[in-house]
Short mmCIF file of C-alpha atoms in Angstrom, two decimals:
data_model
loop_
_atom_site.label_atom_id
_atom_site.label_comp_id
_atom_site.label_asym_id
_atom_site.label_seq_id
_atom_site.Cartn_x
_atom_site.Cartn_y
_atom_site.Cartn_z
CA LEU A 23 4.65 2.36 7.70
CA ILE A 24 2.34 5.00 7.08
CA THR A 25 2.30 6.41 3.41
CA ILE A 26 0.44 9.75 2.80
CA GLY A 27 -1.25 11.03 -0.35
CA ASN A 28 -4.72 11.19 -2.26
CA GLU A 29 -2.65 10.01 -5.40
CA LEU A 30 -2.14 6.52 -3.93
CA LEU A 31 -5.91 6.14 -2.76
CA ILE A 32 -7.19 6.97 -6.38
CA GLY A 33 -4.84 4.54 -7.82
CA LYS A 34 -2.89 7.58 -9.87
CA ILE A 35 0.67 5.91 -8.84
CA LEU A 36 1.88 2.97 -7.60
CA ASN A 37 2.80 2.72 -3.88
CA THR A 38 6.71 2.61 -4.68
CA ASN A 39 7.77 4.34 -1.71
CA MET A 40 6.05 1.68 0.56
CA CYS A 41 7.65 -1.10 -1.36
CA PHE A 42 11.23 0.56 -1.08
CA LEU A 43 10.69 1.14 2.69
CA ALA A 44 9.34 -2.41 3.39
CA LYS A 45 12.40 -3.93 1.83
CA ALA A 46 14.85 -1.74 3.40
CA VAL A 47 13.65 -2.27 6.90
CA THR A 48 13.37 -6.16 6.09
CA ASP A 49 16.68 -6.20 4.96
CA LEU A 50 18.02 -4.58 7.98
CA GLY A 51 16.27 -7.33 10.31
CA GLY A 52 13.24 -5.30 10.75
CA ASN A 53 9.90 -6.64 10.80
CA VAL A 54 7.19 -4.45 9.12
CA THR A 55 3.94 -5.05 11.00
CA ARG A 56 1.48 -3.03 9.15
CA ALA A 57 1.40 -0.53 6.32
CA THR A 58 -1.20 1.92 5.97
CA THR A 59 -2.06 4.59 3.05
CA VAL A 60 -4.08 7.54 4.12
CA ARG A 61 -5.23 10.52 2.34
CA ASP A 62 -3.88 14.24 2.48
CA ASP A 63 -6.18 14.66 5.75
CA VAL A 64 -5.01 15.87 9.29
CA ASP A 65 -7.46 13.64 10.93
CA GLU A 66 -6.45 10.59 9.02
CA ILE A 67 -2.93 10.95 9.40
CA SER A 68 -3.08 11.70 13.06
CA SER A 69 -5.33 8.63 13.68
CA ALA A 70 -3.04 6.27 11.63
CA ILE A 71 -0.13 7.46 13.86
CA ASN A 72 -2.29 7.09 17.22
CA GLU A 73 -3.43 3.43 15.90
CA ALA A 74 0.30 2.44 15.28
CA LEU A 75 1.06 3.91 18.75
CA ASN A 76 -1.51 1.94 20.39
CA ARG A 77 -0.10 -1.07 19.12
CA LYS A 78 2.96 -0.46 20.96
CA THR A 79 4.88 -0.39 17.57
CA ASP A 80 8.86 0.23 18.24
CA PHE A 81 9.10 2.34 14.87
CA ILE A 82 6.81 4.28 12.76
CA ILE A 83 7.96 5.77 9.62
CA ALA A 84 5.40 8.14 7.84
CA CYS A 85 6.13 9.25 4.43
CA GLY A 86 4.73 12.04 2.31
CA GLY A 87 2.92 15.47 3.11
CA LEU A 88 5.79 17.33 4.28
CA GLY A 89 6.29 20.13 1.33
CA PRO A 90 5.07 23.70 1.50
CA THR A 91 1.61 23.32 -0.11
CA PHE A 92 -1.94 23.44 1.33
CA ASP A 93 -2.13 19.72 0.82
CA ASP A 94 1.04 19.08 2.70
CA LYS A 95 -0.48 17.98 6.34
CA THR A 96 1.97 15.65 7.94
CA LEU A 97 3.55 18.17 10.63
CA GLU A 98 0.20 19.22 11.59
CA ALA A 99 -1.12 15.63 11.89
CA PHE A 100 2.22 14.53 13.75
CA SER A 101 1.68 17.44 16.29
CA LYS A 102 -1.87 16.43 16.84
CA ALA A 103 -1.16 12.84 17.29
CA ILE A 104 1.55 13.29 19.96
CA ASP A 105 0.23 16.55 21.35
CA ARG A 106 3.13 18.59 20.83
CA PRO A 107 2.81 22.07 19.33
CA LEU A 108 4.30 23.10 16.16
CA GLU A 109 7.12 25.57 16.79
CA LEU A 110 9.80 27.03 14.49
CA ASN A 111 12.76 24.76 14.59
CA GLU A 112 15.94 26.78 14.19
CA VAL A 113 18.10 23.80 13.08
CA ALA A 114 15.50 23.05 10.37
CA LEU A 115 15.50 26.68 9.15
CA GLU A 116 19.28 26.37 8.84
CA TYR A 117 19.00 23.31 6.77
CA LEU A 118 16.44 25.18 4.59
CA LYS A 119 18.72 28.06 4.04
CA GLU A 120 21.92 25.77 3.45
CA ARG A 121 19.64 24.11 0.63
CA TYR A 122 18.62 27.49 -0.76
CA ARG A 123 22.62 28.45 -0.97
CA ARG A 124 23.40 25.52 -2.53
CA ARG A 125 20.77 26.14 -5.11
CA TYR A 126 21.03 29.72 -5.89
CA GLY A 127 24.70 30.37 -4.60
CA ASP A 128 24.91 33.96 -3.55
CA ASN A 129 22.96 35.40 -6.22
CA PRO A 130 21.72 38.83 -4.84
CA ARG A 131 18.58 38.59 -6.61
CA GLU A 132 17.33 35.35 -5.16
CA LYS A 133 17.79 36.52 -1.29
CA PHE A 134 16.10 33.90 0.90
CA GLU A 135 12.89 34.89 2.63
CA LEU A 136 11.05 32.90 5.10
CA THR A 137 7.69 33.12 3.14
CA SER A 138 4.99 31.33 4.86
CA SER A 139 5.40 28.31 2.24
CA ARG A 140 8.88 27.90 3.60
CA LEU A 141 7.87 28.50 7.11
CA LYS A 142 5.59 25.55 7.01
CA MET A 143 8.37 23.12 6.48
CA VAL A 144 10.16 24.27 9.43
CA ARG A 145 7.56 24.38 12.26
CA LEU A 146 8.11 20.97 13.72
CA PRO A 147 6.27 19.50 16.82
CA ARG A 148 8.37 20.61 19.82
CA SER A 149 11.36 18.87 20.52
CA ALA A 150 11.56 17.14 17.27
CA THR A 151 14.82 16.71 15.36
CA PRO A 152 15.17 17.52 11.89
CA LEU A 153 16.59 15.03 9.65
CA ARG A 154 18.87 16.85 6.93
CA ASN A 155 17.47 16.46 3.31
CA PRO A 156 20.53 16.30 0.91
CA VAL A 157 18.37 16.53 -2.16
CA GLY A 158 15.45 18.68 -1.25
CA SER A 159 13.93 21.48 0.80
CA ALA A 160 11.91 19.63 3.13
CA PRO A 161 13.67 18.02 6.03
CA GLY A 162 12.54 14.68 7.54
CA VAL A 163 11.63 14.67 11.24
CA TYR A 164 12.57 12.55 14.13
CA VAL A 165 10.56 12.18 17.35
CA LYS A 166 10.69 9.59 20.34
CA HIS A 167 7.61 9.68 21.79
CA ARG A 168 7.14 7.20 24.76
CA GLU A 169 8.62 3.88 23.65
CA THR A 170 8.03 4.58 20.17
CA VAL A 171 10.43 6.26 17.46
CA ILE A 172 8.46 8.23 14.84
CA VAL A 173 10.18 9.39 11.61
CA ALA A 174 8.51 11.67 9.08
CA LEU A 175 10.16 11.62 5.47
CA PRO A 176 8.91 13.33 2.36
CA GLY A 177 7.15 11.48 -0.50
CA VAL A 178 9.43 12.75 -3.34
CA PRO A 179 11.47 9.32 -3.69
CA GLU A 180 14.75 10.33 -4.23
CA GLU A 181 14.31 12.58 -1.13
CA MET A 182 12.81 10.05 1.01
CA GLN A 183 15.53 7.67 -0.06
CA ALA A 184 18.39 9.88 0.61
CA ILE A 185 17.11 10.95 4.27
CA PHE A 186 16.38 7.31 4.88
CA GLU A 187 19.88 6.08 4.02
CA GLN A 188 21.79 9.09 5.63
CA SER A 189 19.72 9.38 9.12
CA VAL A 190 17.03 6.25 9.29
CA VAL A 191 19.33 3.42 8.71
CA PRO A 192 21.45 3.85 12.06
CA LEU A 193 18.30 4.47 13.86
CA ILE A 194 16.92 1.21 12.70
CA ARG A 195 20.44 -0.70 13.23
CA GLU A 196 20.47 0.68 16.70
CA LEU A 197 16.96 -0.74 17.38
CA VAL A 198 17.45 -4.00 15.68
CA GLY A 199 20.94 -4.86 16.39
CA ASN A 200 22.80 -7.59 14.17
CA ILE A 201 20.06 -9.74 12.78
CA PHE A 202 20.81 -11.99 9.58
CA ARG A 203 18.20 -12.59 7.04
CA SER A 204 18.34 -15.42 4.45
CA GLU A 205 15.84 -16.26 1.75
CA GLY A 206 15.58 -18.33 -1.15
CA SER A 207 12.77 -19.30 -3.98
CA LEU A 208 12.09 -22.18 -5.85
CA LYS A 209 9.94 -22.46 -9.16
CA VAL A 210 7.65 -25.61 -9.09
CA THR A 211 5.79 -26.66 -12.38
CA GLY A 212 3.33 -29.63 -12.90
CA LEU A 213 1.98 -29.66 -9.24
CA GLY A 214 -0.96 -27.61 -8.27
CA GLU A 215 -0.84 -25.48 -5.28
CA SER A 216 -3.38 -27.78 -3.65
CA LYS A 217 -0.88 -30.93 -3.90
CA VAL A 218 2.15 -28.61 -2.90
CA ALA A 219 0.24 -27.30 0.15
CA PRO A 220 0.89 -30.58 2.26
CA LEU A 221 4.44 -30.88 1.31
CA ILE A 222 5.11 -27.21 2.61
CA ASP A 223 3.26 -28.14 5.57
CA THR A 224 5.66 -31.42 6.20
CA VAL A 225 8.83 -28.98 5.71
CA MET A 226 7.65 -26.46 8.17
CA LEU A 227 7.55 -28.99 10.81
CA THR A 228 11.10 -30.05 10.25
CA SER A 229 12.16 -26.62 9.80
CA PRO A 230 10.03 -24.84 12.13
CA ASN A 231 12.04 -21.53 11.91
CA VAL A 232 11.83 -21.14 8.05
CA TYR A 233 8.78 -19.20 6.49
CA ILE A 234 7.51 -20.75 3.35
CA LYS A 235 5.13 -19.14 1.24
CA SER A 236 3.60 -20.04 -2.05
CA HIS A 237 2.66 -17.76 -4.93
CA PRO A 238 0.61 -19.10 -7.82
CA ARG A 239 2.12 -17.82 -11.08
CA HIS A 240 0.39 -18.03 -14.55
CA GLY A 241 2.38 -20.32 -16.71
CA GLN A 242 1.90 -23.46 -19.00
CA GLY A 243 0.03 -25.73 -16.49
CA PRO A 244 0.18 -25.17 -12.74
CA THR A 245 3.15 -22.95 -11.65
CA LEU A 246 4.19 -21.83 -8.24
CA GLU A 247 6.90 -19.63 -6.66
CA LEU A 248 7.89 -21.02 -3.19
CA HIS A 249 9.51 -18.56 -1.27
CA LEU A 250 11.55 -19.19 1.96
CA SER A 251 12.82 -17.08 4.35
CA ILE A 252 14.44 -16.68 8.01
CA VAL A 253 15.69 -14.08 10.39
CA SER A 254 18.33 -15.33 12.94
CA GLU A 255 21.03 -13.84 15.06
CA SER A 256 23.65 -16.01 13.71
CA GLU A 257 24.46 -15.74 9.93
CA ASP A 258 25.27 -19.35 9.86
CA VAL A 259 21.64 -20.45 11.28
CA ALA A 260 20.08 -18.33 8.71
CA LYS A 261 21.99 -19.54 5.62
CA ASN A 262 22.05 -23.31 6.51
CA SER A 263 18.23 -23.41 7.64
CA VAL A 264 17.00 -22.05 4.16
CA LYS A 265 19.29 -24.46 2.60
CA ARG A 266 18.31 -27.48 4.23
CA ALA A 267 14.51 -26.47 3.79
CA MET A 268 14.96 -25.89 0.11
CA GLU A 269 16.62 -29.04 -0.22
CA GLU A 270 13.87 -31.21 1.40
CA LEU A 271 11.26 -29.21 -0.31
CA SER A 272 12.60 -29.75 -3.74
CA ARG A 273 13.19 -33.50 -2.87
CA LEU A 274 9.53 -33.95 -1.91
CA VAL A 275 8.10 -31.94 -4.92
CA ALA A 276 10.50 -34.18 -7.04
CA ASP A 277 9.11 -37.44 -5.33
CA ASN A 278 5.35 -36.17 -6.06
CA GLY A 279 6.07 -35.74 -9.81
CA GLY A 280 6.64 -32.06 -9.81
CA GLU A 281 9.62 -30.26 -11.32
CA VAL A 282 11.82 -27.70 -9.50
CA GLU A 283 13.91 -25.21 -10.55
CA LEU A 284 16.12 -22.76 -8.21
CA MET A 285 15.32 -19.29 -8.58
CA LYS A 286 17.80 -16.45 -8.18
CA THR A 287 16.96 -14.14 -5.12
CA LEU B 16 -9.04 -1.57 1.03
CA ILE B 17 -7.45 -4.38 2.56
CA THR B 18 -4.46 -6.02 0.93
CA ILE B 19 -3.17 -9.27 2.41
CA GLY B 20 0.43 -10.93 2.43
CA ASN B 21 3.85 -10.82 3.95
CA GLU B 22 5.42 -10.45 0.40
CA LEU B 23 3.82 -6.81 0.43
CA LEU B 24 5.29 -6.05 3.78
CA ILE B 25 8.86 -7.36 3.19
CA GLY B 26 8.84 -5.22 -0.21
CA LYS B 27 9.25 -8.35 -2.24
CA ILE B 28 6.44 -6.97 -4.87
CA LEU B 29 4.63 -3.73 -5.43
CA ASN B 30 1.33 -3.55 -4.30
CA THR B 31 -0.16 -3.49 -7.86
CA ASN B 32 -3.54 -4.91 -6.57
CA MET B 33 -4.03 -2.21 -4.32
CA CYS B 34 -3.35 0.48 -7.11
CA PHE B 35 -5.73 -1.57 -9.40
CA LEU B 36 -8.34 -1.35 -6.95
CA ALA B 37 -8.08 2.27 -5.86
CA LYS B 38 -8.32 3.29 -9.68
CA ALA B 39 -10.97 0.97 -10.37
CA VAL B 40 -13.24 2.12 -7.29
CA THR B 41 -12.31 5.72 -7.76
CA ASP B 42 -13.40 5.55 -11.63
CA LEU B 43 -16.76 4.25 -10.57
CA GLY B 44 -17.29 7.54 -8.48
CA GLY B 45 -16.26 5.75 -5.15
CA ASN B 46 -14.06 7.37 -2.55
CA VAL B 47 -11.22 5.11 -1.04
CA THR B 48 -10.76 6.58 2.39
CA ARG B 49 -7.97 4.06 3.61
CA ALA B 50 -5.81 1.14 2.44
CA THR B 51 -4.36 -1.29 4.74
CA THR B 52 -1.69 -3.93 4.24
CA VAL B 53 -1.29 -6.62 6.58
CA ARG B 54 0.48 -9.88 7.00
CA ASP B 55 -1.01 -13.44 6.56
CA ASP B 56 -2.05 -13.59 10.02
CA VAL B 57 -5.57 -14.37 11.41
CA ASP B 58 -5.59 -11.41 14.33
CA GLU B 59 -3.91 -9.03 11.76
CA ILE B 60 -6.57 -9.20 8.98
CA SER B 61 -9.41 -9.57 11.53
CA SER B 62 -8.25 -6.67 13.21
CA ALA B 63 -7.94 -4.46 9.87
CA ILE B 64 -11.39 -5.75 9.09
CA ASN B 65 -12.65 -4.75 12.44
CA GLU B 66 -11.35 -1.04 12.10
CA ALA B 67 -12.91 -0.58 8.96
CA LEU B 68 -16.22 -1.70 10.13
CA ASN B 69 -15.67 0.70 13.26
CA ARG B 70 -15.10 3.50 10.87
CA LYS B 71 -18.55 2.69 9.43
CA THR B 72 -17.17 2.28 5.85
CA ASP B 73 -19.65 1.37 3.59
CA PHE B 74 -17.77 -0.86 1.33
CA ILE B 75 -14.63 -2.91 2.40
CA ILE B 76 -12.42 -4.90 -0.32
CA ALA B 77 -10.09 -7.34 1.15
CA CYS B 78 -7.46 -8.88 -1.61
CA GLY B 79 -5.28 -12.03 -0.95
CA GLY B 80 -5.31 -15.32 1.06
CA LEU B 81 -7.96 -17.24 -0.21
CA GLY B 82 -6.12 -19.97 -1.66
CA PRO B 83 -5.42 -23.62 -0.41
CA THR B 84 -2.23 -23.01 1.41
CA PHE B 85 -1.73 -22.89 5.24
CA ASP B 86 -0.68 -19.06 4.84
CA ASP B 87 -4.08 -18.38 3.25
CA LYS B 88 -6.06 -16.86 6.36
CA THR B 89 -8.47 -14.46 5.05
CA LEU B 90 -11.53 -16.69 5.47
CA GLU B 91 -10.79 -17.72 9.23
CA ALA B 92 -9.86 -14.19 9.58
CA PHE B 93 -13.65 -12.74 7.79
CA SER B 94 -14.99 -15.38 9.99
CA LYS B 95 -13.65 -14.09 13.01
CA ALA B 96 -14.17 -10.57 12.48
CA ILE B 97 -17.94 -10.71 11.72
CA ASP B 98 -18.55 -13.62 14.21
CA ARG B 99 -20.16 -16.12 11.93
CA PRO B 100 -18.56 -19.60 11.65
CA LEU B 101 -17.15 -21.08 8.42
CA GLU B 102 -19.25 -23.78 6.87
CA LEU B 103 -19.17 -25.81 3.82
CA ASN B 104 -20.92 -23.69 1.08
CA GLU B 105 -22.51 -25.69 -1.58
CA VAL B 106 -22.53 -23.12 -4.27
CA ALA B 107 -18.89 -22.55 -3.41
CA LEU B 108 -18.09 -26.06 -4.13
CA GLU B 109 -20.11 -26.23 -7.16
CA TYR B 110 -17.98 -23.46 -8.66
CA LEU B 111 -14.79 -25.30 -7.72
CA LYS B 112 -16.22 -28.50 -9.39
CA GLU B 113 -16.96 -26.48 -12.62
CA ARG B 114 -13.63 -24.99 -12.43
CA TYR B 115 -11.97 -28.59 -12.43
CA ARG B 116 -14.13 -29.95 -15.33
CA ARG B 117 -13.08 -26.93 -17.22
CA ARG B 118 -9.63 -27.80 -16.32
CA TYR B 119 -9.20 -31.52 -16.89
CA GLY B 120 -12.56 -32.24 -18.98
CA ASP B 121 -13.91 -35.76 -18.04
CA ASN B 122 -10.45 -37.62 -17.88
CA PRO B 123 -11.18 -40.41 -15.46
CA ARG B 124 -7.73 -40.28 -14.03
CA GLU B 125 -8.56 -36.75 -12.68
CA LYS B 126 -11.87 -37.34 -10.79
CA PHE B 127 -12.67 -34.40 -8.53
CA GLU B 128 -11.70 -35.11 -4.76
CA LEU B 129 -12.57 -32.87 -1.96
CA THR B 130 -9.16 -32.80 -0.46
CA SER B 131 -8.43 -30.73 2.74
CA SER B 132 -6.80 -27.98 0.53
CA ARG B 133 -9.62 -27.76 -1.63
CA LEU B 134 -12.28 -27.90 1.10
CA LYS B 135 -10.36 -24.80 2.66
CA MET B 136 -11.57 -22.52 -0.26
CA VAL B 137 -14.99 -23.32 0.10
CA ARG B 138 -15.64 -23.26 3.63
CA LEU B 139 -17.12 -19.54 3.83
CA PRO B 140 -18.72 -17.48 6.58
CA ARG B 141 -22.22 -18.49 7.31
CA SER B 142 -24.78 -17.06 4.85
CA ALA B 143 -22.08 -15.49 2.75
CA THR B 144 -22.34 -15.57 -0.88
CA PRO B 145 -19.33 -16.89 -3.15
CA LEU B 146 -18.15 -14.63 -6.38
CA ARG B 147 -17.48 -16.99 -9.18
CA ASN B 148 -13.82 -17.14 -10.03
CA PRO B 149 -13.80 -17.32 -14.07
CA VAL B 150 -9.90 -17.75 -14.27
CA GLY B 151 -8.75 -19.64 -11.07
CA SER B 152 -10.03 -21.99 -8.45
CA ALA B 153 -10.71 -19.87 -5.32
CA PRO B 154 -14.06 -18.29 -5.25
CA GLY B 155 -14.17 -14.65 -4.23
CA VAL B 156 -16.91 -14.07 -1.03
CA TYR B 157 -19.55 -11.42 -0.36
CA VAL B 158 -21.32 -10.81 2.81
CA LYS B 159 -23.52 -7.71 3.87
CA HIS B 160 -22.53 -7.11 7.61
CA ARG B 161 -24.75 -4.48 9.26
CA GLU B 162 -24.38 -1.65 7.02
CA THR B 163 -21.29 -2.67 5.50
CA VAL B 164 -20.69 -4.82 2.28
CA ILE B 165 -17.46 -6.92 2.51
CA VAL B 166 -15.85 -8.41 -0.26
CA ALA B 167 -12.92 -10.67 -0.49
CA LEU B 168 -10.89 -11.54 -3.55
CA PRO B 169 -7.92 -13.71 -4.25
CA GLY B 170 -4.53 -12.28 -4.57
CA VAL B 171 -3.76 -13.48 -7.90
CA PRO B 172 -3.90 -10.37 -10.12
CA GLU B 173 -5.56 -12.12 -13.14
CA GLU B 174 -8.35 -13.56 -10.77
CA MET B 175 -9.01 -10.44 -8.39
CA GLN B 176 -9.46 -8.45 -11.69
CA ALA B 177 -11.80 -10.93 -13.26
CA ILE B 178 -13.74 -11.26 -10.10
CA PHE B 179 -13.94 -7.59 -9.44
CA GLU B 180 -15.22 -6.88 -13.16
CA GLN B 181 -17.77 -9.79 -12.87
CA SER B 182 -18.96 -9.38 -9.38
CA VAL B 183 -17.90 -6.29 -7.82
CA VAL B 184 -18.34 -3.51 -10.23
CA PRO B 185 -22.17 -3.80 -10.25
CA LEU B 186 -22.18 -3.88 -6.51
CA ILE B 187 -20.28 -0.58 -6.46
CA ARG B 188 -22.45 0.97 -8.91
CA GLU B 189 -25.57 0.14 -7.09
CA LEU B 190 -24.01 1.75 -3.95
CA VAL B 191 -22.66 4.84 -5.55
CA GLY B 192 -25.20 5.66 -8.34
CA ASN B 193 -24.09 7.75 -11.16
CA ILE B 194 -21.28 9.84 -10.17
CA PHE B 195 -18.98 11.50 -12.79
CA ARG B 196 -15.48 12.00 -12.40
CA SER B 197 -13.25 14.37 -14.32
CA GLU B 198 -9.81 15.36 -13.86
CA GLY B 199 -6.92 16.93 -15.63
CA SER B 200 -3.16 17.79 -15.06
CA LEU B 201 -0.80 20.40 -15.96
CA LYS B 202 2.93 20.52 -15.98
CA VAL B 203 4.62 23.69 -14.53
CA THR B 204 8.09 24.64 -15.28
CA GLY B 205 10.21 27.58 -13.77
CA LEU B 206 8.15 28.11 -10.60
CA GLY B 207 8.96 26.30 -7.52
CA GLU B 208 6.40 24.77 -5.15
CA SER B 209 6.47 27.51 -2.47
CA LYS B 210 5.56 30.14 -5.26
CA VAL B 211 2.82 27.99 -6.91
CA ALA B 212 1.39 27.13 -3.75
CA PRO B 213 -0.42 30.51 -3.02
CA LEU B 214 -1.90 30.44 -6.67
CA ILE B 215 -3.42 27.05 -6.21
CA ASP B 216 -5.10 28.49 -2.93
CA THR B 217 -6.47 31.32 -5.10
CA VAL B 218 -7.84 28.81 -7.57
CA MET B 219 -9.43 26.72 -4.78
CA LEU B 220 -11.06 29.62 -3.64
CA THR B 221 -13.01 30.29 -6.89
CA SER B 222 -13.47 26.66 -7.66
CA PRO B 223 -14.22 25.10 -4.48
CA ASN B 224 -15.19 21.82 -5.59
CA VAL B 225 -12.19 20.99 -7.68
CA TYR B 226 -9.51 19.27 -5.62
CA ILE B 227 -5.95 20.46 -6.73
CA LYS B 228 -2.93 18.56 -5.78
CA SER B 229 0.49 19.42 -6.60
CA HIS B 230 3.62 16.81 -7.18
CA PRO B 231 7.26 17.80 -7.24
CA ARG B 232 9.00 16.39 -10.31
CA HIS B 233 12.71 16.16 -10.88
CA GLY B 234 13.67 18.01 -13.96
CA GLN B 235 15.63 20.81 -15.02
CA GLY B 236 15.04 23.56 -12.92
CA PRO B 237 11.70 23.75 -10.65
CA THR B 238 9.17 21.08 -12.40
CA LEU B 239 5.53 20.57 -10.67
CA GLU B 240 2.73 18.43 -11.84
CA LEU B 241 -0.72 19.82 -10.95
CA HIS B 242 -3.41 17.35 -10.55
CA LEU B 243 -7.07 18.84 -10.72
CA SER B 244 -10.14 16.47 -9.96
CA ILE B 245 -13.84 16.64 -9.04
CA VAL B 246 -16.62 14.37 -8.80
CA SER B 247 -20.11 15.57 -9.50
CA GLU B 248 -23.63 13.90 -9.88
CA SER B 249 -23.50 15.81 -13.14
CA GLU B 250 -21.18 15.32 -16.16
CA ASP B 251 -21.46 18.76 -17.34
CA VAL B 252 -20.49 20.46 -13.96
CA ALA B 253 -17.56 17.85 -13.53
CA LYS B 254 -16.06 18.64 -16.78
CA ASN B 255 -16.66 22.27 -17.10
CA SER B 256 -15.40 22.87 -13.19
CA VAL B 257 -12.18 21.25 -14.07
CA LYS B 258 -11.80 23.16 -17.30
CA ARG B 259 -12.52 26.47 -15.91
CA ALA B 260 -10.02 25.90 -12.96
CA MET B 261 -7.24 24.69 -15.45
CA GLU B 262 -7.78 27.75 -17.38
CA GLU B 263 -7.42 29.92 -14.11
CA LEU B 264 -4.61 28.20 -13.00
CA SER B 265 -2.61 28.47 -16.42
CA ARG B 266 -3.08 32.16 -16.35
CA LEU B 267 -1.99 32.77 -12.88
CA VAL B 268 1.36 30.78 -13.50
CA ALA B 269 2.06 32.21 -16.83
CA ASP B 270 1.43 35.88 -15.08
CA ASN B 271 4.02 34.74 -12.36
CA GLY B 272 6.46 33.95 -15.01
CA GLY B 273 6.15 30.18 -15.32
CA GLU B 274 5.27 27.83 -17.95
CA VAL B 275 2.50 25.59 -18.31
CA GLU B 276 1.73 22.63 -20.35
CA LEU B 277 -1.32 20.49 -20.59
CA MET B 278 -0.70 16.75 -19.97
CA LYS B 279 -2.58 13.84 -21.07
CA THR B 280 -4.67 12.45 -18.62
#
């Protein structure tokens, strides 16, 4: 995942787009290996795309910088990273005109003009496919580059999410196939992280496919949240493995004097 | 900025630590050039540190993975990235004992034992300096490696923030010197981004040091937030430049039929 925008690097806003995308990809059975945030700068964006390509990532999702203003630089960076020139994309232009008609109808005072700001949104890397934006102007962009799928989405959350649901979910499903994910959480009180750590190690040995992570929480006395998760090609295996690991872990914590509470997931 | 944790890459939680650090560094006059999120994996963490070192970053802040459990891998990754072995750090051990005494007093039933989980938190890369954790167990870590300062902080927000305020702020001030930052925001309604873009370009020409960014917002009709910012060695220059640019931009927007409203910053 690559999120783009100065406002993220000055801490003006929380990176909710990254969180949404990470959760959505994970829920589809994908594995988000890295998330990078760069500023609105052609070299920074293209170097982030290149680094992901060099890591042989299957799927790159870039988010932000597709709009009409001078600081929207993702298409230029995209073109640079994969070395394909920007060209007017007729399908993208048609999407933009469609959007304009939806907004202004046939009002003769609001005739569509291909201003330089609008042209900017529809000049895509050669042989890229635009992804229809059902709630805004800037289309998303899809390119297959060697073995990697690259998708660019606008940074406005409503637009990013709409394009993601409509066009990116099917692409991820195609790549991931049927993968099932199961997870569960336990709240442990009365035992510090140092005492719970060896208990987790024990359960990880008997349930090697279940990933367990502990998160210290502030509370009255030592408080931990334990998060268990697994992905499997079998829905039954996924569910049963997490269930079994949670039972074993609960028993061990209780045996060592801690209190366990099942958390909603 | 490097934030570490699987929970971030599965979208379980928002990356509030990254936002806090980005804002705090920016407010001190620093320039956050990149933010990377990696999972709890020694190779991933050390490669993120190495990439930042290769970019000749002045200052790297890593956050997360300093606790006692098996999935806390930052110290091992840190050691690998800068090629210095992990060694028991006596000062870090003293900090840990101090913390234990604060928590349990002299209760003879709670005598401090250097368990393997605790030992893990105080084995630091050779010649690293521990940073006292005023609200938790795991100390932060400071290393100067060639020209780069590297700091590692725990991921529990209260602990990260406490160590940051106490130990990292002075390090950043020393590097940045006295830099002043000024910013302001305008809300523009009634003009679309495509129409406002050339107005921004005009102001960027007359106020080249002021950075202006537009953020589309959902509202009744076209709504934009324009964010102006500058850093300068002179507080007067910083304030006056943003003020002048905001006035000029407001005038241009009004001249073109839009409405402007000053936003609190």
